[in-house]
Short mmCIF file of C-alpha atoms in Angstrom, two decimals:
data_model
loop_
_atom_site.label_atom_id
_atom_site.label_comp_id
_atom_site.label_asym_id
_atom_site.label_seq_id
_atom_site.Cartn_x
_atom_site.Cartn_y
_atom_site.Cartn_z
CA UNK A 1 -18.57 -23.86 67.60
CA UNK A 2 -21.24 -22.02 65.27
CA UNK A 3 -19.32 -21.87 62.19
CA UNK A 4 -16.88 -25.06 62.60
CA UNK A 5 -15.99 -26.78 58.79
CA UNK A 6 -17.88 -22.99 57.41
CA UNK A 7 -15.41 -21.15 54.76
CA UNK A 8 -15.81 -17.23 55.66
CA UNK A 9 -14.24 -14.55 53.56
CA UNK A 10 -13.75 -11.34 55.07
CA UNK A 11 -13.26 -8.23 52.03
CA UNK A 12 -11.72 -5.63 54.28
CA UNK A 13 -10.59 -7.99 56.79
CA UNK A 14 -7.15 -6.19 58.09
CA UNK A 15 -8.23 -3.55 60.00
CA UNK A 16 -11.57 -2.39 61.97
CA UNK A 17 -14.69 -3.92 62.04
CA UNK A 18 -13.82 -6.53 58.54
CA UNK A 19 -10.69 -7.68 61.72
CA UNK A 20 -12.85 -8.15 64.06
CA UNK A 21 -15.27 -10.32 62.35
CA UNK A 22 -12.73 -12.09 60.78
CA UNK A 23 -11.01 -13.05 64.35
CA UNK A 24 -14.72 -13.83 65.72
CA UNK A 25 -15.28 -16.17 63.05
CA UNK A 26 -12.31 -17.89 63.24
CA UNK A 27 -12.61 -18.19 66.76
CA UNK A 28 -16.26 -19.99 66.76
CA UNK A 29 -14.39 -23.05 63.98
CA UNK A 30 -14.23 -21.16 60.36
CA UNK A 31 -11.75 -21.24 57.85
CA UNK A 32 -10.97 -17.44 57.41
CA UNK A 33 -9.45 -15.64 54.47
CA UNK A 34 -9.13 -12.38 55.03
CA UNK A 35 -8.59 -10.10 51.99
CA UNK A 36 -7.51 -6.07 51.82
CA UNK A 37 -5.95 -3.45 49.22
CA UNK A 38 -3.65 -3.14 51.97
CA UNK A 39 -0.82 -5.94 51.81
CA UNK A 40 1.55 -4.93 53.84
CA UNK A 41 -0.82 -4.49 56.66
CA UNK A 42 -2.79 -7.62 55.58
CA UNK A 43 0.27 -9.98 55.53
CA UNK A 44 0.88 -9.16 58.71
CA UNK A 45 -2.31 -9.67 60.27
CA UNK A 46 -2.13 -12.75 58.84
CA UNK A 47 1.24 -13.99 60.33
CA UNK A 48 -0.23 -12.97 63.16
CA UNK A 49 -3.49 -14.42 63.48
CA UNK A 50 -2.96 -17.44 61.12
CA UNK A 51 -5.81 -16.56 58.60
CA UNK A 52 -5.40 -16.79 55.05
CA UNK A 53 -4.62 -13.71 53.39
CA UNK A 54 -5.62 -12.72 49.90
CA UNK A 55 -4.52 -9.21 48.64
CA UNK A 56 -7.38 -7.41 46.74
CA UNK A 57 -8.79 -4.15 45.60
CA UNK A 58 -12.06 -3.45 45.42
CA UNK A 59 -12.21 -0.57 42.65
CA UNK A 60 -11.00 -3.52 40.20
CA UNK A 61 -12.94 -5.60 38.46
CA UNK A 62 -10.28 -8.38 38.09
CA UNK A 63 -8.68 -7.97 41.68
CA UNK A 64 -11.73 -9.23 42.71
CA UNK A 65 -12.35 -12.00 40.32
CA UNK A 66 -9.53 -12.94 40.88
CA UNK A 67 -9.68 -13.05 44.76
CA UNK A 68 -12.80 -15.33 44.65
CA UNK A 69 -11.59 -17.45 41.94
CA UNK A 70 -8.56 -18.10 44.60
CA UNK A 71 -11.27 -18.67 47.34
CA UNK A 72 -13.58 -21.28 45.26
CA UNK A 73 -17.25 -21.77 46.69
CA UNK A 74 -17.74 -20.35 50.43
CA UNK A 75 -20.16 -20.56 53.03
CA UNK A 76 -20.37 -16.89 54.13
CA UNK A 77 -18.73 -13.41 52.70
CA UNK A 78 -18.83 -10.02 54.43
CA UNK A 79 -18.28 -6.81 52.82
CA UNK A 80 -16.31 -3.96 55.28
CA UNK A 81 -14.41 -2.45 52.80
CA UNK A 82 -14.22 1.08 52.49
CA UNK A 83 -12.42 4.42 50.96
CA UNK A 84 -14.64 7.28 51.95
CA UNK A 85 -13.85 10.52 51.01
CA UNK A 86 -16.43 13.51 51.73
CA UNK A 87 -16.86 16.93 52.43
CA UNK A 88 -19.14 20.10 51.96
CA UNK A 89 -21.63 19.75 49.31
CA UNK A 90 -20.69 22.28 47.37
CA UNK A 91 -17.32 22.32 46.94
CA UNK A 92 -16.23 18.58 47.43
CA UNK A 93 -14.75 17.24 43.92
CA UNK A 94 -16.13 15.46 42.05
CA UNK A 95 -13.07 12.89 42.06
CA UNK A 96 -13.51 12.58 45.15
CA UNK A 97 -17.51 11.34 45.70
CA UNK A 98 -17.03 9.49 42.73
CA UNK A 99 -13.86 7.77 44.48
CA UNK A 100 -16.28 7.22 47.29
CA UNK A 101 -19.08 4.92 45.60
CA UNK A 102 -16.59 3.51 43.62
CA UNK A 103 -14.86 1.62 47.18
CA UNK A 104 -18.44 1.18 49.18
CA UNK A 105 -21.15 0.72 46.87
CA UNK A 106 -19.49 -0.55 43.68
CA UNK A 107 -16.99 -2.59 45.44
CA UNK A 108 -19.51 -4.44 47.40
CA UNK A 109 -21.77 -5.07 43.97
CA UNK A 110 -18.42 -6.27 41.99
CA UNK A 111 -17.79 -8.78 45.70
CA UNK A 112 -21.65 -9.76 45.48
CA UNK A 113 -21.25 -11.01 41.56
CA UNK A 114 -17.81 -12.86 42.10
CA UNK A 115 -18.51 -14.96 45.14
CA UNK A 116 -19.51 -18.12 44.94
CA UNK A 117 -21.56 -18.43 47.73
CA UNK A 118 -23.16 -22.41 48.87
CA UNK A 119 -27.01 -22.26 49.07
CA UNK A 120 -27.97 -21.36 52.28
CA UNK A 121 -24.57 -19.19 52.93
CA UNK A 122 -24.56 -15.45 53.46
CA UNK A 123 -23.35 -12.63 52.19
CA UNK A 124 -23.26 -9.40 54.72
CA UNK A 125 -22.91 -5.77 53.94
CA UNK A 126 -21.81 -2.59 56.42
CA UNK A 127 -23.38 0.22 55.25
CA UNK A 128 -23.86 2.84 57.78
CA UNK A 129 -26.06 5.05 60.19
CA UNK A 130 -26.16 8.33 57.63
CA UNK A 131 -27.80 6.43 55.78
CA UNK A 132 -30.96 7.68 57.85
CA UNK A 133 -29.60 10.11 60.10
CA UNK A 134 -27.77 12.48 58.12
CA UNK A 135 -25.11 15.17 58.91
CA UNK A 136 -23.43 18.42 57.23
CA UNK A 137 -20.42 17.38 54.43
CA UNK A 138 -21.26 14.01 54.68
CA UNK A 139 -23.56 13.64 51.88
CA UNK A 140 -22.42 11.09 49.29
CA UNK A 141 -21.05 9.17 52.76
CA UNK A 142 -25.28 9.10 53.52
CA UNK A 143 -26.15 8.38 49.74
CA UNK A 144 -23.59 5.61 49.60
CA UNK A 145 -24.57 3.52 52.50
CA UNK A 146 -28.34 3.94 51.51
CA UNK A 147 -27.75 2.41 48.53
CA UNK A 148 -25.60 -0.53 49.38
CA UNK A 149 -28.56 -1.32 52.20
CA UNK A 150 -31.26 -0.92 49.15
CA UNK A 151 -28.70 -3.78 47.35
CA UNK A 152 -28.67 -6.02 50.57
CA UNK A 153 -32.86 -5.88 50.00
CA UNK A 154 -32.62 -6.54 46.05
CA UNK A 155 -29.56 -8.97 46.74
CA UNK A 156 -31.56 -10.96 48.80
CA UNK A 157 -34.46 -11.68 46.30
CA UNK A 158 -31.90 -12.08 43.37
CA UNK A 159 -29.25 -14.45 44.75
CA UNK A 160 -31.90 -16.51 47.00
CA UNK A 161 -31.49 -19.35 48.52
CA UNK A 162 -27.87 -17.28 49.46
CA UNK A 163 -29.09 -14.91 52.63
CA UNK A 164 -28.07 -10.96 52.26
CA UNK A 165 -28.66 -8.73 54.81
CA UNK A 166 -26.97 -5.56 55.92
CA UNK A 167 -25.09 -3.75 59.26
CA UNK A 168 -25.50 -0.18 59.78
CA UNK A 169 -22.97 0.78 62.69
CA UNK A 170 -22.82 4.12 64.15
CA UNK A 171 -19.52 5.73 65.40
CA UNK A 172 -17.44 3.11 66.01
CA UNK A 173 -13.75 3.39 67.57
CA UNK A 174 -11.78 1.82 64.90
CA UNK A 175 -7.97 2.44 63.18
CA UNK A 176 -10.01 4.76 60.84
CA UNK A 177 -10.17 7.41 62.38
CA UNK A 178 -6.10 7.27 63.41
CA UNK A 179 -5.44 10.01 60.60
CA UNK A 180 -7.51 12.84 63.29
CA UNK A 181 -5.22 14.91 66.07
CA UNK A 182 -5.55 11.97 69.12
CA UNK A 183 -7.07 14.90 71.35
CA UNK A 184 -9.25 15.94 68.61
CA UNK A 185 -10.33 11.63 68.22
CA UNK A 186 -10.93 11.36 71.73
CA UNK A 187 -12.47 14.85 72.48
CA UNK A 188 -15.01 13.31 69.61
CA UNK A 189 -15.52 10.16 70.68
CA UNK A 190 -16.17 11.52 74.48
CA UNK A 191 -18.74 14.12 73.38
CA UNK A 192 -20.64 11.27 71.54
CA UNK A 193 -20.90 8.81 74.10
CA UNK A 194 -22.08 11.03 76.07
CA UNK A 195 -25.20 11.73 73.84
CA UNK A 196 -25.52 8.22 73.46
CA UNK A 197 -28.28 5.85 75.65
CA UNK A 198 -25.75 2.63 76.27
CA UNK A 199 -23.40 5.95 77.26
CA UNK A 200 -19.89 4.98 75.02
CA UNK A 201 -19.17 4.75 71.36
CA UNK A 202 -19.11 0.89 69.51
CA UNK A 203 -15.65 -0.87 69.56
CA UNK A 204 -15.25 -3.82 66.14
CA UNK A 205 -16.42 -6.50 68.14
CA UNK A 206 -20.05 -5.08 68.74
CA UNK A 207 -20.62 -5.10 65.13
CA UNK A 208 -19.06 -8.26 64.35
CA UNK A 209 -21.50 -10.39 66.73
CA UNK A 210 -24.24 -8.97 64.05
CA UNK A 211 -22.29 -9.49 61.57
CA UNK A 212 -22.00 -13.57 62.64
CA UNK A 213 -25.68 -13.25 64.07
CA UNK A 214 -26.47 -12.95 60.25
CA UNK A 215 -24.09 -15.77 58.89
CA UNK A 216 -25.45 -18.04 61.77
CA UNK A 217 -29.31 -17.06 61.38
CA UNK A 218 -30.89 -19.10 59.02
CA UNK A 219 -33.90 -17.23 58.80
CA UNK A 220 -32.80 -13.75 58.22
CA UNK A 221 -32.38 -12.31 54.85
CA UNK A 222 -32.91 -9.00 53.29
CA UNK A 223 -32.72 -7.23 56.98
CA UNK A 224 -30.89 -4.11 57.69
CA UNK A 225 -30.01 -3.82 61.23
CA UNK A 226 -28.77 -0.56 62.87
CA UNK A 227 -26.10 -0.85 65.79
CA UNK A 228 -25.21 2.71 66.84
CA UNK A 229 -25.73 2.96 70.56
CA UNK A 230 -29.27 4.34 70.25
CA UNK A 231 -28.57 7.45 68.28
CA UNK A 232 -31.40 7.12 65.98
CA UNK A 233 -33.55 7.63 69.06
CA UNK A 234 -31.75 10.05 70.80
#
């Protein structure tokens, strides 16, 4: 198994893509501690799957000092953690992009300066395919995930020999995007695979295999890789 006797911490590891790649990694031999803001829904992913769960918040500086000081030194931590909030330009408050870096972008640097990664180990980011192809009321969504793929780049210099590298997904079907009508979700989700090349939207799983290709990859560091179905070329 690729990652048998590897520790892996998961931030953002009880729903979506951070379950996914928790579940894959525990499957190919790691110890897996998954950790969310979430506990309710955490705890019971854990009962469930037998991982290690570690409630945590990522907009507090001691929530997660305190989750890595419960970890000790790891092999490999990923970063899916997210609380997005967006909307026209214009009229979106201010509360509310501020909210928005303050989960993605400054939650991932507060995770990067905690862990206490082993030489050699890797940290991964998701970031996000606005980051480079853009859309209406999404702005500080776009801004957010180009600058946590800027830190996987600056990371990776910085915290060398520890790898960092970065996963851009595109629309992916994930529990995030339960709060829309289900007609309006899959009406969506339809009208998007059909503009896509590989003709459907990404499930968890597709971006999870990255997301271990990077732990597993000895040579790659400060890479940003886009998974999105081919929508930057269509």
């Amino acid at each position: 198994m690729l990652l048998a006797g590897k520790k892996v911490v998961v931030v953002g590891g009880s729903s979506g893509i951070g379950l996914a790649t928790a579940e894959l990694a525990k499957r190919e031999g790691a110890d897996v501690i998954i950790a969310s803001r979430n506990a309710d829904r955490l705890n019971a992913v854990a009962e469930k799957s037998g991982m290690k769960a570690i409630p945590a918040d990522v907009t507090s500086d001691e929530s997660v000092a305190s989750l890595f000081r419960a970890c000790g030194q790891i092999d490999h931590v990923v970063v899916t953690a997210a609380q997005l909030r967006t909307g026209p330009f214009k009229t979106v408050a201010m509360e509310d992009v501020r909210a928005t870096m303050e989960g993605k972008f400054w939650g991932a640097w507060r995770v990067a300066r905690s862990a206490d990664i082993r030489p050699g180990g890797s940290l991964t980011l998701v970031s996000g395919f606005l980051s480079v192809r853009p859309r209406p009321n999404s702005a500080i969504v776009g801004a957010a995930n180009g600058a946590i793929e800027s830190l996987a780049r600056s990371l990776a210099l910085e915290l060398a020999p520890v790898r960092v590298n970065a996963v851009s997904p595109g629309i992916i079907d994930t529990p995030i995007r339960a709060a829309m009508p289900e007609e309006a979700r899959r009406d969506m989700l339809a009208k998007t695979a059909a503009g896509l090349p590989v003709g459907r939207v990404g499930v968890g799983e597709d971006i999870a295999r990255q997301i271990l290709a990077f732990m597993t990859i000895g040579f790659a560091t400060g890479s940003i890789v886009y998974i999105d179905g081919g929508a930057l070329i269509a």
